[in-house]
Amino acid sequence: MDLKLNNKNALVCGSTQGIGKATALALAEEGVNITLVARNREKLKAVLAELPKHGNHNYIVADFSNPRELHEQVLNFIEKEHGFHILVNNTGGPRPGNILNASLSEFENAFNQHIKCNHLLAQATVPFMKEVGFGRIINIVSTSVKEPLEGLGVSNTIRGAVGNWSKTLSFELAQFGITVNNVLPGFTATERLTEIIKIKADFEETSAEEMTEIMKNYTPIKRFATPEELANVLVFLASESAAYVNGTSIPVDGGRTKCI
């Protein structure tokens, strides 16, 4: 299948590790020009070196805890370099924990990093998408958009907000050839999952190895996803082949989510 992504430009956030990095690499293999976004310059340079040499790849150093600075950095890049056909919103999840124990600052920080950053990045990138009549906004969120997950109180709250923000945006932008969709990872072998496993193991007074096996058994497929398996779904959603997929949230969780 020709996904017709050659020479498209993509802004991929949180792209120095995990699903974000895998997505950047997968899009680049389809001929997409990648602009990486993260806060660590050295890690950005390392990922940039892994991208195929035939593309026009770049990076932006920005911290998602400062939405306005991120917005300015991206606007400056667009003015000096080029706009983006594809926006992949992705940033680290809030700290695990029960919701009643969460501080207001945890909610505020999560709102800044997920809602504000997503919104400002959409505002920065959509004008070019409208101009060319093609756009893809893909948010990497969580299955908690559909079902809250135990021990992830702040994350459940914010992910639900992102899901509704995204759905609303999909109504407004579809007429311009711009689709907005969410990919909902289940248990995926990333640093984030390693952190969650450790916290759960400590709480249950068991080993990380035993908790890993317990969590694998939550999933009908009995294993964790790889970041590359998530990236494959994102690449399809970014393509012209997915032009009629809009306003939806797709779990990539091995069947763990129980709702239809």
Tab-separated table of C-alpha atoms in Angstrom:
chain	number	residue	atom	x	y	z
A	1	MET	CA	0.000	0.000	0.000
A	2	ASP	CA	1.312	3.427	-0.972
A	3	LEU	CA	0.564	5.664	2.010
A	4	LYS	CA	1.460	8.791	-0.012
A	5	LEU	CA	3.446	10.323	2.815
A	6	ASN	CA	6.608	11.112	0.877
A	7	ASN	CA	7.813	14.700	1.479
A	8	LYS	CA	5.116	15.456	4.038
A	9	ASN	CA	6.338	17.348	7.123
A	10	ALA	CA	5.629	16.041	10.631
A	11	LEU	CA	6.075	17.604	14.053
A	12	VAL	CA	6.507	14.719	16.498
A	13	CYS	CA	6.429	15.626	20.185
A	14	GLY	CA	8.085	13.669	22.971
A	15	SER	CA	10.171	11.958	20.321
A	16	THR	CA	13.383	11.005	22.128
A	17	GLN	CA	12.031	7.765	23.594
A	18	GLY	CA	9.178	5.291	23.633
A	19	ILE	CA	6.197	5.630	21.323
A	20	GLY	CA	7.161	9.134	20.198
A	21	LYS	CA	10.581	8.008	19.011
A	22	ALA	CA	9.172	4.908	17.319
A	23	THR	CA	6.612	7.081	15.524
A	24	ALA	CA	9.273	9.494	14.280
A	25	LEU	CA	11.350	6.617	12.915
A	26	ALA	CA	8.354	4.923	11.278
A	27	LEU	CA	7.141	8.119	9.605
A	28	ALA	CA	10.654	8.873	8.376
A	29	GLU	CA	10.815	5.429	6.749
A	30	GLU	CA	7.741	6.457	4.727
A	31	GLY	CA	9.562	9.519	3.419
A	32	VAL	CA	8.230	12.057	5.923
A	33	ASN	CA	10.444	14.978	6.943
A	34	ILE	CA	10.577	14.833	10.732
A	35	THR	CA	10.941	17.637	13.248
A	36	LEU	CA	11.535	16.187	16.692
A	37	VAL	CA	10.428	18.033	19.835
A	38	ALA	CA	11.706	17.364	23.358
A	39	ARG	CA	13.597	19.152	26.110
A	40	ASN	CA	16.930	17.286	26.007
A	41	ARG	CA	19.172	18.497	23.186
A	42	GLU	CA	21.623	15.595	23.378
A	43	LYS	CA	18.847	13.004	23.175
A	44	LEU	CA	17.311	14.895	20.257
A	45	LYS	CA	20.632	14.822	18.422
A	46	ALA	CA	20.932	11.086	19.052
A	47	VAL	CA	17.485	10.355	17.586
A	48	LEU	CA	18.133	12.728	14.684
A	49	ALA	CA	21.200	10.653	13.817
A	50	GLU	CA	19.012	7.525	13.636
A	51	LEU	CA	16.612	8.999	11.075
A	52	PRO	CA	17.084	8.104	7.384
A	53	LYS	CA	19.607	10.366	5.681
A	54	HIS	CA	17.392	11.109	2.674
A	55	GLY	CA	14.954	13.317	4.613
A	56	ASN	CA	15.006	16.951	5.694
A	57	HIS	CA	14.968	16.294	9.434
A	58	ASN	CA	15.352	18.747	12.292
A	59	TYR	CA	14.583	19.235	15.967
A	60	ILE	CA	13.215	21.821	18.391
A	61	VAL	CA	14.352	21.998	22.009
A	62	ALA	CA	11.322	22.853	24.148
A	63	ASP	CA	9.928	22.034	27.571
A	64	PHE	CA	6.260	21.016	27.742
A	65	SER	CA	5.998	22.433	31.254
A	66	ASN	CA	6.153	25.875	29.595
A	67	PRO	CA	3.368	25.916	26.960
A	68	ARG	CA	3.911	29.494	25.795
A	69	GLU	CA	7.620	28.983	25.234
A	70	LEU	CA	6.861	25.798	23.287
A	71	HIS	CA	4.338	27.712	21.176
A	72	GLU	CA	6.843	30.459	20.402
A	73	GLN	CA	9.560	27.958	19.493
A	74	VAL	CA	7.284	26.167	17.038
A	75	LEU	CA	5.993	29.401	15.495
A	76	ASN	CA	9.571	30.603	14.997
A	77	PHE	CA	10.496	27.314	13.350
A	78	ILE	CA	7.495	27.470	10.996
A	79	GLU	CA	8.369	31.040	10.012
A	80	LYS	CA	12.018	30.179	9.279
A	81	GLU	CA	11.663	26.639	7.880
A	82	HIS	CA	8.266	25.193	6.900
A	83	GLY	CA	4.798	24.290	8.110
A	84	PHE	CA	3.577	20.838	9.070
A	85	HIS	CA	1.114	18.449	7.458
A	86	ILE	CA	1.176	16.154	10.496
A	87	LEU	CA	1.143	16.954	14.217
A	88	VAL	CA	1.744	14.155	16.717
A	89	ASN	CA	0.901	15.333	20.229
A	90	ASN	CA	2.700	13.269	22.840
A	91	THR	CA	4.158	13.996	26.252
A	92	GLY	CA	4.855	12.088	29.451
A	93	GLY	CA	1.946	11.145	31.660
A	94	PRO	CA	1.269	12.494	35.159
A	95	ARG	CA	2.740	10.741	38.186
A	96	PRO	CA	0.781	7.627	39.205
A	97	GLY	CA	-1.266	7.773	42.408
A	98	ASN	CA	-4.774	7.815	43.838
A	99	ILE	CA	-6.799	10.855	42.843
A	100	LEU	CA	-7.691	12.000	46.365
A	101	ASN	CA	-4.001	12.231	47.252
A	102	ALA	CA	-3.187	14.402	44.230
A	103	SER	CA	-2.250	18.034	44.797
A	104	LEU	CA	-3.675	20.919	42.806
A	105	SER	CA	-0.251	21.512	41.298
A	106	GLU	CA	-0.291	17.984	39.840
A	107	PHE	CA	-3.551	18.775	38.049
A	108	GLU	CA	-2.249	22.165	36.913
A	109	ASN	CA	0.996	20.698	35.578
A	110	ALA	CA	-0.866	17.953	33.729
A	111	PHE	CA	-3.305	20.481	32.257
A	112	ASN	CA	-0.394	22.609	31.047
A	113	GLN	CA	1.491	19.724	29.458
A	114	HIS	CA	-1.463	18.024	27.809
A	115	ILE	CA	-4.346	20.417	27.148
A	116	LYS	CA	-2.507	23.733	26.811
A	117	CYS	CA	0.411	22.342	24.807
A	118	ASN	CA	-1.839	20.334	22.485
A	119	HIS	CA	-4.060	23.359	21.933
A	120	LEU	CA	-1.240	25.807	21.246
A	121	LEU	CA	0.479	23.364	18.895
A	122	ALA	CA	-2.769	22.939	16.973
A	123	GLN	CA	-3.133	26.717	16.731
A	124	ALA	CA	0.427	26.954	15.413
A	125	THR	CA	0.163	24.192	12.814
A	126	VAL	CA	-3.420	24.302	11.516
A	127	PRO	CA	-3.053	27.456	9.340
A	128	PHE	CA	-0.570	25.650	7.060
A	129	MET	CA	-2.761	22.525	7.014
A	130	LYS	CA	-5.729	24.634	5.891
A	131	GLU	CA	-3.589	26.304	3.237
A	132	VAL	CA	-2.572	22.986	1.649
A	133	GLY	CA	-5.917	21.243	2.238
A	134	PHE	CA	-4.378	18.357	4.166
A	135	GLY	CA	-3.725	17.839	7.842
A	136	ARG	CA	-3.427	15.135	10.443
A	137	ILE	CA	-3.512	15.778	14.189
A	138	ILE	CA	-2.875	12.585	16.132
A	139	ASN	CA	-2.824	12.535	19.913
A	140	ILE	CA	-1.085	9.736	21.792
A	141	VAL	CA	-3.242	9.459	24.894
A	142	SER	CA	-4.239	6.355	26.921
A	143	THR	CA	-6.986	3.756	27.138
A	144	SER	CA	-8.157	5.709	30.195
A	145	VAL	CA	-9.986	7.936	27.685
A	146	LYS	CA	-12.482	5.049	27.566
A	147	GLU	CA	-11.993	3.396	30.980
A	148	PRO	CA	-10.276	4.942	34.028
A	149	LEU	CA	-7.260	2.957	35.202
A	150	GLU	CA	-6.688	2.144	38.860
A	151	GLY	CA	-3.977	4.222	40.521
A	152	LEU	CA	-3.762	6.822	37.738
A	153	GLY	CA	-6.089	9.484	39.129
A	154	VAL	CA	-4.650	12.638	37.572
A	155	SER	CA	-3.883	10.862	34.313
A	156	ASN	CA	-7.450	9.551	33.982
A	157	THR	CA	-8.822	13.055	34.491
A	158	ILE	CA	-6.538	14.778	32.001
A	159	ARG	CA	-6.737	12.036	29.351
A	160	GLY	CA	-10.515	12.346	29.351
A	161	ALA	CA	-10.181	16.080	28.797
A	162	VAL	CA	-7.810	15.510	25.865
A	163	GLY	CA	-10.291	13.064	24.339
A	164	ASN	CA	-13.097	15.627	24.428
A	165	TRP	CA	-10.851	18.459	23.202
A	166	SER	CA	-9.825	16.255	20.285
A	167	LYS	CA	-13.385	15.250	19.412
A	168	THR	CA	-14.503	18.876	19.406
A	169	LEU	CA	-11.578	19.868	17.188
A	170	SER	CA	-12.396	17.071	14.735
A	171	PHE	CA	-15.842	18.610	14.113
A	172	GLU	CA	-14.343	21.996	13.336
A	173	LEU	CA	-11.458	20.963	11.075
A	174	ALA	CA	-12.821	18.114	8.940
A	175	GLN	CA	-14.182	20.502	6.300
A	176	PHE	CA	-10.595	21.610	5.565
A	177	GLY	CA	-9.234	18.119	4.919
A	178	ILE	CA	-7.808	17.916	8.441
A	179	THR	CA	-8.545	14.889	10.602
A	180	VAL	CA	-8.081	14.624	14.358
A	181	ASN	CA	-7.737	11.234	16.038
A	182	ASN	CA	-6.429	9.653	19.229
A	183	VAL	CA	-4.306	6.553	19.633
A	184	LEU	CA	-4.822	4.920	23.020
A	185	PRO	CA	-1.854	2.784	24.079
A	186	GLY	CA	-2.378	-0.063	26.490
A	187	PHE	CA	0.545	-1.572	28.358
A	188	THR	CA	3.500	-0.682	26.135
A	189	ALA	CA	7.134	-1.502	26.883
A	190	THR	CA	8.379	2.014	27.649
A	191	GLU	CA	10.107	3.820	30.509
A	192	ARG	CA	6.684	5.064	31.631
A	193	LEU	CA	5.428	1.499	32.049
A	194	THR	CA	8.561	0.527	33.962
A	195	GLU	CA	7.832	3.364	36.409
A	196	ILE	CA	4.208	2.267	36.835
A	197	ILE	CA	5.248	-1.351	37.415
A	198	LYS	CA	7.702	-0.312	40.133
A	199	ILE	CA	5.094	1.803	41.940
A	200	LYS	CA	2.490	-0.972	41.752
A	201	ALA	CA	5.018	-3.558	42.942
A	202	ASP	CA	6.006	-1.415	45.928
A	203	PHE	CA	2.353	-0.857	46.841
A	204	GLU	CA	1.535	-4.570	46.605
A	205	GLU	CA	4.795	-5.502	48.376
A	206	THR	CA	5.935	-7.735	45.548
A	207	SER	CA	8.771	-7.738	43.021
A	208	ALA	CA	8.787	-5.804	39.764
A	209	GLU	CA	9.200	-9.107	37.913
A	210	GLU	CA	6.082	-10.592	39.504
A	211	MET	CA	4.079	-7.424	38.875
A	212	THR	CA	5.200	-7.497	35.231
A	213	GLU	CA	3.746	-10.992	34.822
A	214	ILE	CA	0.529	-9.987	36.600
A	215	MET	CA	0.067	-7.019	34.266
A	216	LYS	CA	0.812	-9.086	31.169
A	217	ASN	CA	-1.982	-11.420	32.235
A	218	TYR	CA	-4.433	-8.487	32.300
A	219	THR	CA	-4.156	-8.469	28.501
A	220	PRO	CA	-5.746	-11.220	26.375
A	221	ILE	CA	-2.573	-11.381	24.245
A	222	LYS	CA	-0.520	-11.952	27.445
A	223	ARG	CA	2.308	-9.572	26.592
A	224	PHE	CA	3.100	-5.878	26.401
A	225	ALA	CA	3.005	-3.964	23.125
A	226	THR	CA	6.174	-2.675	21.532
A	227	PRO	CA	6.408	1.047	20.718
A	228	GLU	CA	6.714	0.057	17.052
A	229	GLU	CA	3.277	-1.589	17.122
A	230	LEU	CA	1.781	1.707	18.257
A	231	ALA	CA	3.789	3.625	15.662
A	232	ASN	CA	2.355	1.510	12.834
A	233	VAL	CA	-1.159	2.659	13.729
A	234	LEU	CA	-0.064	6.289	13.871
A	235	VAL	CA	1.576	6.062	10.453
A	236	PHE	CA	-1.660	4.779	8.927
A	237	LEU	CA	-3.701	7.559	10.557
A	238	ALA	CA	-1.224	10.105	9.179
A	239	SER	CA	-1.678	8.853	5.629
A	240	GLU	CA	-4.129	9.697	2.868
A	241	SER	CA	-5.470	6.152	3.203
A	242	ALA	CA	-7.047	7.206	6.523
A	243	ALA	CA	-8.762	10.297	5.103
A	244	TYR	CA	-12.206	9.162	6.297
A	245	VAL	CA	-11.086	8.250	9.812
A	246	ASN	CA	-11.862	11.268	11.975
A	247	GLY	CA	-12.784	12.073	15.551
A	248	THR	CA	-12.131	8.603	16.874
A	249	SER	CA	-10.082	7.069	19.680
A	250	ILE	CA	-8.393	3.788	18.782
A	251	PRO	CA	-7.206	1.492	21.592
A	252	VAL	CA	-4.010	-0.394	20.764
A	253	ASP	CA	-4.042	-2.538	23.866
A	254	GLY	CA	-4.211	-6.189	22.864
A	255	GLY	CA	-7.923	-6.270	23.720
A	256	ARG	CA	-7.563	-5.269	27.378
A	257	THR	CA	-10.137	-2.452	27.304
A	258	LYS	CA	-13.503	-4.052	28.020
A	259	CYS	CA	-15.804	-1.467	26.461
A	260	ILE	CA	-16.764	-1.718	22.788
